[in-house]
Short mmCIF file of C-alpha atoms and ligand atoms in Angstrom, two decimals:
data_model
loop_
_atom_site.label_atom_id
_atom_site.label_comp_id
_atom_site.label_asym_id
_atom_site.label_seq_id
_atom_site.Cartn_x
_atom_site.Cartn_y
_atom_site.Cartn_z
CA MET A 1 4.88 -44.81 11.18
CA LEU A 2 1.45 -43.32 11.88
CA HIS A 3 1.06 -42.08 8.49
CA GLU A 4 -0.79 -44.00 5.87
CA ARG A 5 1.67 -43.63 2.87
CA SER A 6 -0.04 -43.44 -0.35
CA ARG A 7 0.80 -46.21 -2.88
CA PRO A 8 2.71 -45.32 -5.83
CA PRO A 9 0.12 -44.73 -8.71
CA ALA A 10 0.60 -48.18 -10.50
CA HIS A 11 -2.53 -47.73 -12.36
CA ALA A 12 -4.75 -44.67 -12.72
CA ALA A 13 -5.95 -44.64 -9.25
CA PRO A 14 -5.08 -41.45 -7.50
CA PRO A 15 -3.26 -41.61 -4.12
CA ARG A 16 -5.27 -41.45 -0.94
CA PRO A 17 -4.98 -37.90 0.42
CA PRO A 18 -2.62 -38.31 3.55
CA ALA A 19 -3.85 -38.47 7.02
CA PRO A 20 -2.78 -40.05 10.23
CA LYS A 21 -3.89 -43.60 10.83
CA PRO A 22 -6.52 -43.76 13.60
CA ARG A 23 -5.16 -45.21 16.74
CA GLU A 24 -6.57 -48.47 17.91
CA ARG A 25 -6.36 -47.27 21.63
CA PRO A 26 -6.31 -44.06 23.35
CA LEU A 27 -2.79 -42.57 24.42
CA GLY A 28 -1.64 -42.71 28.03
CA THR A 29 -1.18 -39.28 29.78
CA LEU A 30 2.49 -38.76 28.65
CA GLY A 31 1.73 -39.60 24.94
CA LEU A 32 -1.33 -37.39 25.01
CA LEU A 33 0.68 -34.41 26.31
CA ARG A 34 3.34 -35.07 23.61
CA ALA A 35 0.70 -35.52 20.80
CA LEU A 36 -1.09 -32.37 21.86
CA ARG A 37 1.97 -30.29 21.61
CA THR A 38 3.32 -31.83 18.33
CA ASN A 39 0.07 -32.74 16.41
CA PRO A 40 -3.40 -33.14 18.13
CA LEU A 41 -4.62 -35.09 15.08
CA LEU A 42 -2.50 -37.98 16.37
CA THR A 43 -4.80 -38.42 19.34
CA TRP A 44 -7.94 -39.64 17.52
CA THR A 45 -8.85 -43.27 17.82
CA ARG A 46 -10.84 -45.39 15.34
CA ALA A 47 -13.91 -44.92 17.56
CA HIS A 48 -13.59 -41.12 17.16
CA TYR A 49 -14.11 -41.58 13.48
CA GLU A 50 -17.02 -44.18 13.90
CA GLU A 51 -18.98 -43.12 16.94
CA PRO A 52 -21.44 -40.29 17.25
CA PHE A 53 -20.49 -39.30 20.88
CA LEU A 54 -17.47 -40.07 23.20
CA SER A 55 -16.88 -38.82 26.60
CA GLY A 56 -14.53 -39.36 29.39
CA SER A 57 -12.46 -37.87 32.01
CA THR A 58 -8.86 -36.85 30.78
CA ILE A 59 -5.99 -34.49 31.74
CA LEU A 60 -8.14 -31.93 30.05
CA GLY A 61 -10.84 -32.49 32.48
CA ASP A 62 -14.43 -33.83 31.62
CA LEU A 63 -14.31 -33.92 27.79
CA CYS A 64 -16.82 -35.06 25.09
CA VAL A 65 -16.26 -35.42 21.35
CA VAL A 66 -19.49 -34.86 19.51
CA ASN A 67 -20.10 -36.08 16.06
CA ASP A 68 -23.90 -36.26 16.00
CA SER A 69 -25.56 -33.52 13.82
CA ALA A 70 -28.42 -32.81 16.32
CA ALA A 71 -26.13 -32.61 19.18
CA ILE A 72 -23.76 -30.23 17.26
CA ARG A 73 -26.68 -28.10 16.50
CA HIS A 74 -27.59 -28.00 19.85
CA VAL A 75 -24.43 -26.72 21.26
CA LEU A 76 -23.61 -24.22 18.43
CA VAL A 77 -26.99 -23.03 17.76
CA ASP A 78 -30.14 -23.87 19.74
CA ASN A 79 -28.44 -23.74 23.29
CA ALA A 80 -25.30 -21.79 22.19
CA SER A 81 -25.66 -19.41 25.23
CA ASN A 82 -24.74 -22.36 27.53
CA TYR A 83 -21.47 -22.90 25.69
CA ARG A 84 -18.72 -20.54 25.90
CA LYS A 85 -15.25 -20.65 24.12
CA ASP A 86 -13.10 -22.67 26.33
CA ALA A 87 -10.03 -21.26 28.22
CA LEU A 88 -7.54 -23.31 26.37
CA GLN A 89 -8.72 -22.21 23.01
CA LEU A 90 -8.71 -18.56 24.09
CA ARG A 91 -5.13 -18.90 25.62
CA LEU A 92 -3.98 -20.58 22.25
CA LEU A 93 -5.07 -17.58 20.18
CA GLY A 94 -2.71 -15.60 22.65
CA PRO A 95 -2.86 -12.04 24.00
CA GLY A 96 -2.76 -10.24 20.75
CA LEU A 97 -6.47 -11.32 19.82
CA ALA A 98 -7.80 -10.78 23.18
CA HIS A 99 -10.93 -8.65 23.12
CA GLY A 100 -11.24 -9.06 19.26
CA LEU A 101 -14.26 -10.59 17.72
CA LEU A 102 -12.89 -14.16 17.81
CA THR A 103 -12.23 -14.34 21.51
CA ALA A 104 -14.69 -11.90 22.97
CA ASP A 105 -17.49 -13.02 25.04
CA GLY A 106 -21.07 -12.11 26.23
CA GLU A 107 -22.08 -8.37 25.72
CA GLU A 108 -18.61 -7.34 24.40
CA TRP A 109 -18.95 -9.98 21.71
CA ARG A 110 -22.50 -9.09 20.80
CA ILE A 111 -21.70 -5.31 20.49
CA GLN A 112 -18.73 -6.15 18.21
CA ARG A 113 -20.49 -8.84 16.06
CA ARG A 114 -23.23 -6.20 15.31
CA ALA A 115 -20.84 -3.40 14.62
CA LEU A 116 -18.66 -5.52 12.39
CA ALA A 117 -21.46 -7.50 10.56
CA PRO A 118 -21.71 -4.78 7.80
CA LEU A 119 -18.09 -5.14 6.84
CA PHE A 120 -18.83 -8.67 5.66
CA THR A 121 -22.08 -8.34 3.81
CA PRO A 122 -22.28 -9.92 0.25
CA ARG A 123 -22.17 -6.25 -1.17
CA THR A 124 -19.27 -5.21 0.77
CA VAL A 125 -17.30 -8.48 0.07
CA ALA A 126 -18.09 -8.16 -3.68
CA ARG A 127 -16.30 -4.74 -3.58
CA PHE A 128 -13.15 -6.36 -2.63
CA ARG A 129 -12.94 -8.57 -5.87
CA PRO A 130 -10.79 -6.18 -7.74
CA ALA A 131 -8.27 -6.03 -4.75
CA MET A 132 -8.10 -9.92 -4.63
CA ALA A 133 -7.77 -10.30 -8.32
CA ASP A 134 -4.86 -7.76 -8.26
CA SER A 135 -3.19 -9.80 -5.34
CA ALA A 136 -3.85 -12.87 -7.57
CA ALA A 137 -2.10 -11.29 -10.54
CA TRP A 138 0.74 -10.25 -8.38
CA LEU A 139 1.38 -13.93 -7.30
CA VAL A 140 0.96 -15.31 -10.73
CA THR A 141 3.73 -12.68 -12.05
CA ARG A 142 5.88 -13.92 -9.16
CA LEU A 143 5.41 -17.55 -10.25
CA ARG A 144 5.75 -16.99 -13.86
CA ARG A 145 9.10 -15.26 -13.30
CA GLN A 146 10.44 -18.66 -11.90
CA ARG A 147 12.20 -21.22 -14.13
CA GLU A 148 10.16 -24.14 -15.57
CA GLY A 149 10.68 -27.11 -13.51
CA ARG A 150 11.84 -25.38 -10.37
CA GLN A 151 10.68 -26.51 -6.98
CA ILE A 152 8.80 -24.01 -4.84
CA ASP A 153 7.11 -23.94 -1.60
CA ILE A 154 3.45 -23.08 -2.50
CA ALA A 155 2.34 -22.82 1.12
CA ALA A 156 4.73 -19.96 1.60
CA GLU A 157 3.57 -18.32 -1.68
CA PHE A 158 -0.11 -18.58 -0.72
CA SER A 159 0.75 -17.25 2.86
CA ARG A 160 2.24 -14.35 1.17
CA VAL A 161 -0.59 -13.66 -1.20
CA THR A 162 -3.20 -13.88 1.43
CA LEU A 163 -1.54 -11.33 3.42
CA ASP A 164 -1.39 -9.34 0.52
CA VAL A 165 -5.19 -9.58 0.15
CA LEU A 166 -5.50 -8.33 3.71
CA GLU A 167 -3.02 -5.45 3.10
CA ARG A 168 -5.15 -4.40 -0.04
CA THR A 169 -8.40 -4.74 1.76
CA ILE A 170 -7.56 -3.52 5.11
CA PHE A 171 -4.85 -0.87 4.72
CA PRO A 172 -4.38 -0.22 0.94
CA GLU A 173 -1.96 2.59 1.69
CA GLY A 174 0.44 -0.31 2.72
CA LEU A 175 1.68 -1.33 6.16
CA GLY A 176 4.18 1.32 6.63
CA ARG A 177 6.83 -1.42 7.15
CA ASP A 178 8.72 -3.72 5.17
CA PRO A 179 6.25 -6.56 4.30
CA THR A 180 8.80 -9.20 4.86
CA GLN A 181 9.41 -8.12 8.37
CA PHE A 182 5.51 -8.01 8.90
CA ILE A 183 5.21 -11.51 7.58
CA GLU A 184 7.87 -12.68 9.85
CA ALA A 185 6.19 -11.13 12.87
CA VAL A 186 2.85 -12.63 11.88
CA THR A 187 4.39 -16.13 11.47
CA ARG A 188 6.28 -16.05 14.67
CA TYR A 189 3.44 -14.79 16.57
CA PHE A 190 0.97 -17.37 15.39
CA ASP A 191 3.65 -20.11 15.50
CA THR A 192 4.49 -19.64 19.16
CA ALA A 193 0.98 -18.46 20.09
CA GLY A 194 -0.61 -21.58 18.76
CA ARG A 195 1.52 -24.24 20.47
CA ILE A 196 -0.41 -26.18 23.19
CA GLU A 197 1.88 -26.06 26.20
CA PRO A 198 1.55 -28.71 29.01
CA PHE A 199 0.99 -25.84 31.31
CA ASP A 200 -1.90 -24.76 29.30
CA ILE A 201 -3.50 -28.25 29.32
CA LEU A 202 -2.97 -28.60 33.09
CA GLY A 203 -4.73 -25.39 33.52
CA PHE A 204 -1.67 -23.46 35.21
CA PRO A 205 -2.69 -19.85 35.87
CA ASP A 206 -1.47 -17.40 33.18
CA TRP A 207 1.20 -15.83 35.39
CA VAL A 208 3.19 -19.12 35.20
CA PRO A 209 5.67 -18.48 32.33
CA ARG A 210 5.21 -20.79 29.28
CA PRO A 211 8.53 -22.08 27.78
CA GLY A 212 8.76 -20.62 24.26
CA ARG A 213 5.81 -18.18 24.59
CA GLY A 214 7.99 -15.45 25.53
CA ARG A 215 9.22 -15.54 21.72
CA ALA A 216 5.79 -14.25 20.83
CA ALA A 217 6.05 -11.12 22.94
CA PRO A 218 8.59 -9.16 20.58
CA ALA A 219 6.17 -9.98 17.46
CA LEU A 220 3.14 -8.75 19.38
CA ALA A 221 4.96 -5.39 20.38
CA PHE A 222 5.98 -5.11 16.54
CA PHE A 223 2.37 -5.48 15.52
CA ALA A 224 0.95 -3.25 17.95
CA GLN A 225 3.30 -0.33 16.84
CA ALA A 226 2.66 -1.14 13.28
CA VAL A 227 -1.20 -1.12 13.66
CA GLU A 228 -1.04 1.96 15.87
CA GLY A 229 1.11 3.74 13.42
CA ILE A 230 -1.42 2.86 10.53
CA ILE A 231 -4.45 3.97 12.45
CA GLU A 232 -2.84 7.16 13.60
CA ASN A 233 -1.79 8.10 10.06
CA ARG A 234 -5.35 7.29 8.68
CA ARG A 235 -6.89 9.58 11.37
CA LYS A 236 -4.66 12.26 10.53
CA SER A 237 -5.28 12.15 6.72
CA LEU A 238 -9.05 11.91 7.34
CA GLU A 239 -8.91 14.93 9.76
CA ALA A 240 -6.64 16.87 7.30
CA GLY A 241 -8.90 16.06 4.47
CA GLY A 242 -12.11 16.85 6.41
CA LYS A 243 -14.01 14.24 4.50
CA SER A 244 -16.28 11.67 5.69
CA LEU A 245 -14.82 8.42 6.45
CA GLN A 246 -16.96 6.33 3.90
CA ALA A 247 -16.44 8.95 1.19
CA GLU A 248 -12.63 8.93 1.45
CA HIS A 249 -11.89 5.25 1.76
CA SER A 250 -13.70 2.07 1.15
CA ASP A 251 -11.35 -0.40 2.92
CA LEU A 252 -11.80 -2.42 6.14
CA LEU A 253 -9.83 -0.14 8.25
CA THR A 254 -12.07 2.89 7.47
CA LEU A 255 -15.12 0.59 7.93
CA LEU A 256 -13.76 -0.57 11.23
CA MET A 257 -13.03 2.95 12.31
CA GLY A 258 -16.57 4.00 11.46
CA ALA A 259 -18.31 0.78 12.75
CA ALA A 260 -21.05 1.21 15.17
CA ASP A 261 -23.48 -0.94 16.93
CA PRO A 262 -26.83 -0.26 15.13
CA GLN A 263 -28.72 -0.62 18.27
CA THR A 264 -26.70 1.50 20.60
CA GLY A 265 -24.73 3.63 18.05
CA ARG A 266 -21.38 2.75 20.20
CA GLY A 267 -18.40 2.68 18.03
CA LEU A 268 -15.19 0.52 18.57
CA GLY A 269 -12.50 1.85 20.79
CA GLU A 270 -8.84 2.17 19.88
CA SER A 271 -7.75 -1.22 21.34
CA GLU A 272 -10.87 -2.91 19.97
CA ILE A 273 -9.97 -1.79 16.48
CA ARG A 274 -6.42 -3.01 17.03
CA ALA A 275 -7.39 -6.41 18.26
CA ASN A 276 -9.85 -6.77 15.44
CA ILE A 277 -7.14 -5.85 12.75
CA LEU A 278 -4.83 -8.74 14.32
CA THR A 279 -7.88 -10.86 14.54
CA PHE A 280 -8.73 -10.44 10.87
CA ILE A 281 -5.03 -11.18 9.94
CA GLY A 282 -4.92 -14.14 12.48
CA ALA A 283 -8.18 -15.62 11.54
CA GLY A 284 -8.11 -14.88 7.68
CA HIS A 285 -4.63 -15.28 6.59
CA GLU A 286 -3.29 -18.72 7.26
CA THR A 287 -6.65 -20.21 7.14
CA THR A 288 -7.40 -19.23 3.56
CA ALA A 289 -3.67 -19.92 2.60
CA ASN A 290 -4.02 -23.44 3.87
CA ALA A 291 -7.34 -24.03 1.96
CA LEU A 292 -5.50 -22.92 -1.33
CA THR A 293 -2.38 -25.14 -0.50
CA TRP A 294 -4.40 -28.23 0.05
CA SER A 295 -6.48 -27.42 -3.01
CA ILE A 296 -3.40 -27.42 -5.24
CA TYR A 297 -1.98 -30.46 -3.59
CA LEU A 298 -5.24 -32.35 -4.26
CA LEU A 299 -5.40 -31.20 -7.88
CA ALA A 300 -1.79 -32.22 -8.39
CA THR A 301 -2.47 -35.73 -7.14
CA HIS A 302 -5.88 -35.88 -9.13
CA PRO A 303 -5.01 -35.02 -12.72
CA ALA A 304 -8.53 -35.68 -14.05
CA TRP A 305 -10.05 -32.95 -11.51
CA ARG A 306 -7.24 -30.76 -12.47
CA ARG A 307 -8.23 -31.03 -16.16
CA ARG A 308 -11.71 -30.15 -15.41
CA ALA A 309 -10.74 -27.24 -13.28
CA GLU A 310 -8.36 -25.89 -16.03
CA GLU A 311 -11.06 -26.36 -18.62
CA GLU A 312 -13.41 -24.36 -16.51
CA VAL A 313 -11.05 -21.41 -15.73
CA ASP A 314 -9.64 -21.29 -19.26
CA THR A 315 -12.97 -19.93 -20.34
CA LEU A 316 -12.41 -16.73 -18.38
CA ALA A 317 -11.25 -13.55 -20.10
CA GLU A 318 -8.17 -11.78 -19.03
CA GLY A 319 -8.97 -9.61 -15.85
CA GLU A 320 -12.36 -11.30 -15.53
CA THR A 321 -12.07 -12.56 -12.12
CA ALA A 322 -11.90 -9.02 -10.77
CA HIS A 323 -15.73 -8.87 -11.39
CA LEU A 324 -16.49 -12.45 -11.28
CA ASP A 325 -19.23 -13.93 -9.06
CA PRO A 326 -17.20 -17.09 -7.55
CA ASP A 327 -20.35 -19.17 -7.86
CA ARG A 328 -19.78 -18.99 -11.83
CA LEU A 329 -16.84 -21.33 -11.33
CA PRO A 330 -18.69 -24.31 -9.74
CA VAL A 331 -15.78 -26.94 -10.47
CA THR A 332 -13.23 -24.50 -8.78
CA ARG A 333 -15.53 -23.81 -5.96
CA ALA A 334 -16.23 -27.58 -5.44
CA VAL A 335 -12.51 -28.47 -5.34
CA ILE A 336 -12.10 -25.79 -2.67
CA ASP A 337 -15.15 -27.00 -0.75
CA GLU A 338 -13.60 -30.57 -0.83
CA ALA A 339 -10.21 -29.40 0.20
CA LEU A 340 -11.87 -27.69 3.14
CA ARG A 341 -13.67 -30.88 4.08
CA LEU A 342 -10.50 -33.14 3.85
CA TYR A 343 -8.29 -30.62 5.53
CA PRO A 344 -10.32 -28.04 7.44
CA PRO A 345 -8.13 -25.26 8.41
CA ALA A 346 -9.94 -24.82 11.86
CA ALA A 347 -9.71 -28.51 12.69
CA SER A 348 -11.20 -28.27 16.06
CA LEU A 349 -13.70 -26.24 17.93
CA SER A 350 -14.20 -26.42 21.39
CA ARG A 351 -16.63 -25.01 24.05
CA GLU A 352 -17.09 -25.20 27.76
CA ALA A 353 -20.65 -25.91 29.19
CA ILE A 354 -21.72 -23.21 31.54
CA GLY A 355 -24.43 -25.06 33.09
CA SER A 356 -25.41 -28.70 33.02
CA ASP A 357 -26.93 -30.08 29.83
CA ARG A 358 -28.06 -33.20 27.89
CA LEU A 359 -26.34 -34.15 24.56
CA ALA A 360 -27.16 -37.17 22.35
CA GLY A 361 -28.85 -38.83 25.42
CA HIS A 362 -25.82 -38.23 27.54
CA ARG A 363 -25.49 -35.87 30.67
CA ILE A 364 -23.04 -33.09 30.39
CA ARG A 365 -21.81 -31.59 33.60
CA ALA A 366 -21.08 -27.85 34.11
CA GLY A 367 -17.54 -27.09 33.24
CA ALA A 368 -17.40 -30.05 30.75
CA ARG A 369 -15.37 -29.47 27.66
CA VAL A 370 -17.16 -30.20 24.30
CA VAL A 371 -15.09 -30.81 21.17
CA ILE A 372 -16.42 -30.45 17.76
CA SER A 373 -13.86 -31.33 15.35
CA PRO A 374 -14.43 -30.65 11.65
CA TRP A 375 -11.49 -32.99 11.07
CA LEU A 376 -13.22 -35.87 12.59
CA LEU A 377 -16.75 -34.95 11.27
CA HIS A 378 -15.68 -34.46 7.69
CA ARG A 379 -14.13 -38.01 7.76
CA HIS A 380 -16.79 -39.57 9.95
CA ARG A 381 -17.71 -43.04 8.65
CA ARG A 382 -21.53 -42.62 9.41
CA LEU A 383 -21.68 -39.25 7.72
CA TRP A 384 -19.99 -39.62 4.36
CA THR A 385 -19.41 -42.06 1.63
CA ASP A 386 -15.77 -42.82 0.97
CA PRO A 387 -14.79 -40.09 3.54
CA ASP A 388 -11.14 -40.37 3.03
CA LEU A 389 -11.17 -40.04 -0.80
CA PHE A 390 -11.10 -36.64 -2.69
CA ASP A 391 -14.18 -36.31 -4.69
CA PRO A 392 -15.43 -32.70 -5.39
CA THR A 393 -18.52 -34.15 -6.90
CA ARG A 394 -20.12 -33.92 -3.46
CA PHE A 395 -19.99 -30.07 -3.84
CA LEU A 396 -21.25 -29.69 -7.42
CA PRO A 397 -24.66 -27.95 -7.92
CA GLY A 398 -27.56 -30.37 -7.25
CA ASN A 399 -25.28 -32.42 -4.83
CA ARG A 400 -24.26 -29.84 -2.22
CA ASP A 401 -27.87 -29.39 -0.97
CA ARG A 402 -28.04 -33.06 0.02
CA ILE A 403 -25.16 -32.49 2.65
CA ASP A 404 -26.09 -32.40 6.18
CA ARG A 405 -25.39 -28.67 7.31
CA TYR A 406 -23.96 -30.08 10.64
CA ALA A 407 -21.76 -32.61 9.08
CA TYR A 408 -19.76 -29.98 7.20
CA LEU A 409 -18.53 -27.22 9.55
CA PRO A 410 -15.33 -25.78 7.95
CA PHE A 411 -16.54 -22.33 9.03
CA GLY A 412 -18.48 -23.28 12.16
CA ALA A 413 -22.18 -22.60 12.68
CA GLY A 414 -24.60 -20.62 14.77
CA PRO A 415 -23.90 -17.15 16.14
CA ARG A 416 -20.05 -17.57 16.30
CA VAL A 417 -20.11 -18.85 12.66
CA CYS A 418 -17.18 -17.33 10.75
CA ILE A 419 -17.70 -13.78 9.70
CA GLY A 420 -15.40 -14.04 6.84
CA ALA A 421 -16.70 -17.01 5.25
CA SER A 422 -17.60 -15.41 2.06
CA PHE A 423 -14.65 -13.23 1.91
CA ALA A 424 -12.45 -16.31 2.25
CA LEU A 425 -14.35 -18.28 -0.35
CA GLN A 426 -14.32 -15.43 -2.77
CA GLU A 427 -10.72 -14.96 -2.30
CA ALA A 428 -9.70 -18.54 -2.58
CA THR A 429 -11.70 -18.96 -5.79
CA ILE A 430 -10.25 -15.79 -7.33
CA ILE A 431 -6.67 -16.93 -6.53
CA LEU A 432 -7.00 -20.60 -7.49
CA ALA A 433 -8.58 -19.65 -10.65
CA GLU A 434 -5.83 -17.32 -11.63
CA VAL A 435 -3.05 -19.74 -10.47
CA LEU A 436 -4.69 -22.65 -12.64
CA ARG A 437 -4.85 -20.43 -15.56
CA HIS A 438 -1.42 -19.56 -15.70
CA VAL A 439 0.84 -22.38 -14.11
CA ARG A 440 0.68 -26.00 -13.35
CA LEU A 441 1.95 -27.13 -10.13
CA ASP A 442 2.90 -30.69 -9.85
CA ALA A 443 3.46 -32.93 -6.96
CA VAL A 444 6.97 -33.72 -6.06
CA PRO A 445 7.55 -37.45 -6.59
CA GLY A 446 7.89 -39.46 -3.41
CA HIS A 447 6.79 -36.43 -1.20
CA VAL A 448 3.85 -37.05 1.13
CA PRO A 449 2.84 -34.08 3.01
CA GLU A 450 2.02 -34.47 6.78
CA PRO A 451 -1.14 -32.65 7.97
CA VAL A 452 -0.34 -31.07 11.28
CA GLN A 453 -2.79 -29.04 13.48
CA ARG A 454 -1.23 -25.81 14.83
CA VAL A 455 -3.79 -23.22 15.30
CA THR A 456 -4.60 -24.08 11.54
CA LEU A 457 -4.24 -27.34 9.85
CA ARG A 458 -1.09 -27.11 7.74
CA PRO A 459 1.34 -29.40 5.91
CA ARG A 460 4.34 -29.90 8.15
CA GLY A 461 7.14 -28.13 6.75
CA GLY A 462 5.37 -26.49 3.70
CA MET A 463 4.17 -27.83 0.48
CA PRO A 464 6.79 -28.42 -2.21
CA VAL A 465 5.63 -28.43 -5.79
CA ILE A 466 7.22 -28.34 -9.21
CA LEU A 467 6.31 -25.43 -11.27
CA ARG A 468 5.37 -25.45 -14.90
CA HIS A 469 4.31 -22.80 -17.06
CA ARG A 470 1.06 -23.02 -19.02
C1 HEM B 501 -10.77 -20.79 4.68
C2 HEM B 501 -10.75 -19.64 5.42
C3 HEM B 501 -11.35 -19.50 6.83
C4 HEM B 501 -11.86 -20.57 7.73
C5 HEM B 501 -11.77 -22.16 7.43
C6 HEM B 501 -12.30 -19.99 8.92
C7 HEM B 501 -12.87 -20.74 9.83
C8 HEM B 501 -13.71 -20.19 11.01
C9 HEM B 501 -14.23 -20.94 11.93
C10 HEM B 501 -14.50 -22.50 12.01
C11 HEM B 501 -14.72 -19.95 12.92
C12 HEM B 501 -15.55 -20.21 14.14
C13 HEM B 501 -14.83 -20.72 15.40
C14 HEM B 501 -15.67 -21.31 16.59
O1 HEM B 501 -16.80 -21.40 16.47
O2 HEM B 501 -15.00 -21.55 17.59
C15 HEM B 501 -14.28 -18.90 12.52
C16 HEM B 501 -14.50 -17.48 13.19
C17 HEM B 501 -14.19 -16.35 12.93
N1 HEM B 501 -13.38 -16.08 11.54
FE1 HEM B 501 -13.09 -17.39 10.02
N2 HEM B 501 -12.38 -18.71 8.87
C18 HEM B 501 -11.59 -18.43 7.54
C19 HEM B 501 -11.45 -17.21 7.15
C20 HEM B 501 -11.71 -15.99 7.68
C21 HEM B 501 -11.47 -14.68 7.21
C22 HEM B 501 -10.90 -14.33 5.78
C23 HEM B 501 -11.68 -13.78 8.19
C24 HEM B 501 -11.73 -12.14 8.15
C25 HEM B 501 -11.22 -11.50 7.29
C26 HEM B 501 -12.08 -14.44 9.48
C27 HEM B 501 -12.58 -13.94 10.59
C28 HEM B 501 -13.19 -14.71 11.51
C29 HEM B 501 -13.53 -14.07 12.89
C30 HEM B 501 -13.48 -12.57 13.07
C31 HEM B 501 -14.26 -14.98 13.61
C32 HEM B 501 -14.86 -14.90 14.84
C33 HEM B 501 -16.36 -14.63 14.70
C34 HEM B 501 -17.20 -14.58 15.94
O3 HEM B 501 -16.97 -15.18 16.86
O4 HEM B 501 -18.23 -13.85 15.88
N3 HEM B 501 -12.17 -15.72 9.02
N4 HEM B 501 -13.46 -18.81 11.35
#
């Protein structure tokens, strides 16, 4: 099998975090098509983990994989206007996110980014701490109700809690629907939208039906209706109250409805608001849930680090996380940063060159696809010491400043950097701290999770753990 199975812990040595074994040779066309559909991580060869730059002609067209800091900076920052998000990535995110911040391009993107930036300033994000702590408390209560020794799927629990955070911060009056139905629709949509179909790879036009893609349509219709209902209710309540948007509510929906480009004063239209709500859910829910899931797995398999993290969070008073600056928990933060290194939820970023260019001494033709893969970059032999080992020391204060900015890209970089990065890190720290304070989640003996890339990087089939009370 392709997976390096971790050896049983004969002595104290913790197991190696699971990852597909690099291939010795590239896959042929059929193998590549199959791997792209089932798990794109299986396509990487040893050279991808060792070389700064690889290029070639593939079924995806001219493609280069860049692991060189200066070249990455060139693509994402210095010459970013020459590199747009590529068609395959946009198609993967599906029609629901079209014209939201993640997929918009050119002037449409610029206007939205300027209008939405104030929603994610450190001050605004800090205001969401109590809501995040409430979600964390809700999760802890659910977990503590379970019988000691029970096996649970912590990936599903984190998926629920990160959606709960978005619900509390975007629409605190509730979704107006059964939350389970909403979660199912979210899961179904991103599961089907996020599958790379051979037709997409071969560049078939959009009107050619994709097998399986039809299943996303009912979920999308469900969302559109739900979100429209929520916006409509909010408008009515604001009009009836006659108060200013800001004064009445301080949630993301109100901020979105009042958002305006500071340069032109242009606000967002109804369809842009809808696309961005779905974008925040799509971009912010599974990503953060996966960061938490892998953090728990890595701590469960590295007891010395779990003890350090528990000691840190045990110093907190009850309810303190509702007002806590996450930087005050350096060990917990370092664990999350290291989990984001080993298992970056956005495992691959790709761009298409608009005009020809030069990268790391190589000529790039117009139309070539440039892949910057945080998965590869974070495990690259030239950029990290012991890249496959879990070692949060790298991110403790004093050490993290030594990390090359373009060797660590869980949130991307440049103008298209994740707008929700500090929201996500604050949320993950609060939730992880509360979970560690109240329960202990042990690895299931013999179970080795398999990382799969499907829009986000997640463990195939969830993450079973054994629950113990603390
Ligand atoms: C651990 C959690 C998260 C990770 C790892 C993550 C990762 C990323 C990455 C890598 C990008 C850049 C994509 C590219 O350059 O092609 C991105 C963009 C984006 N993210 Fe996140 N994200 C996370 C959480 C969130 C949250 C919580 C939100 C919102 C509530 C969010 C909203 C967005 C949006 C709207 C964009 C597009 C920004 C633009 O193009 O201007 N993300 N994210």
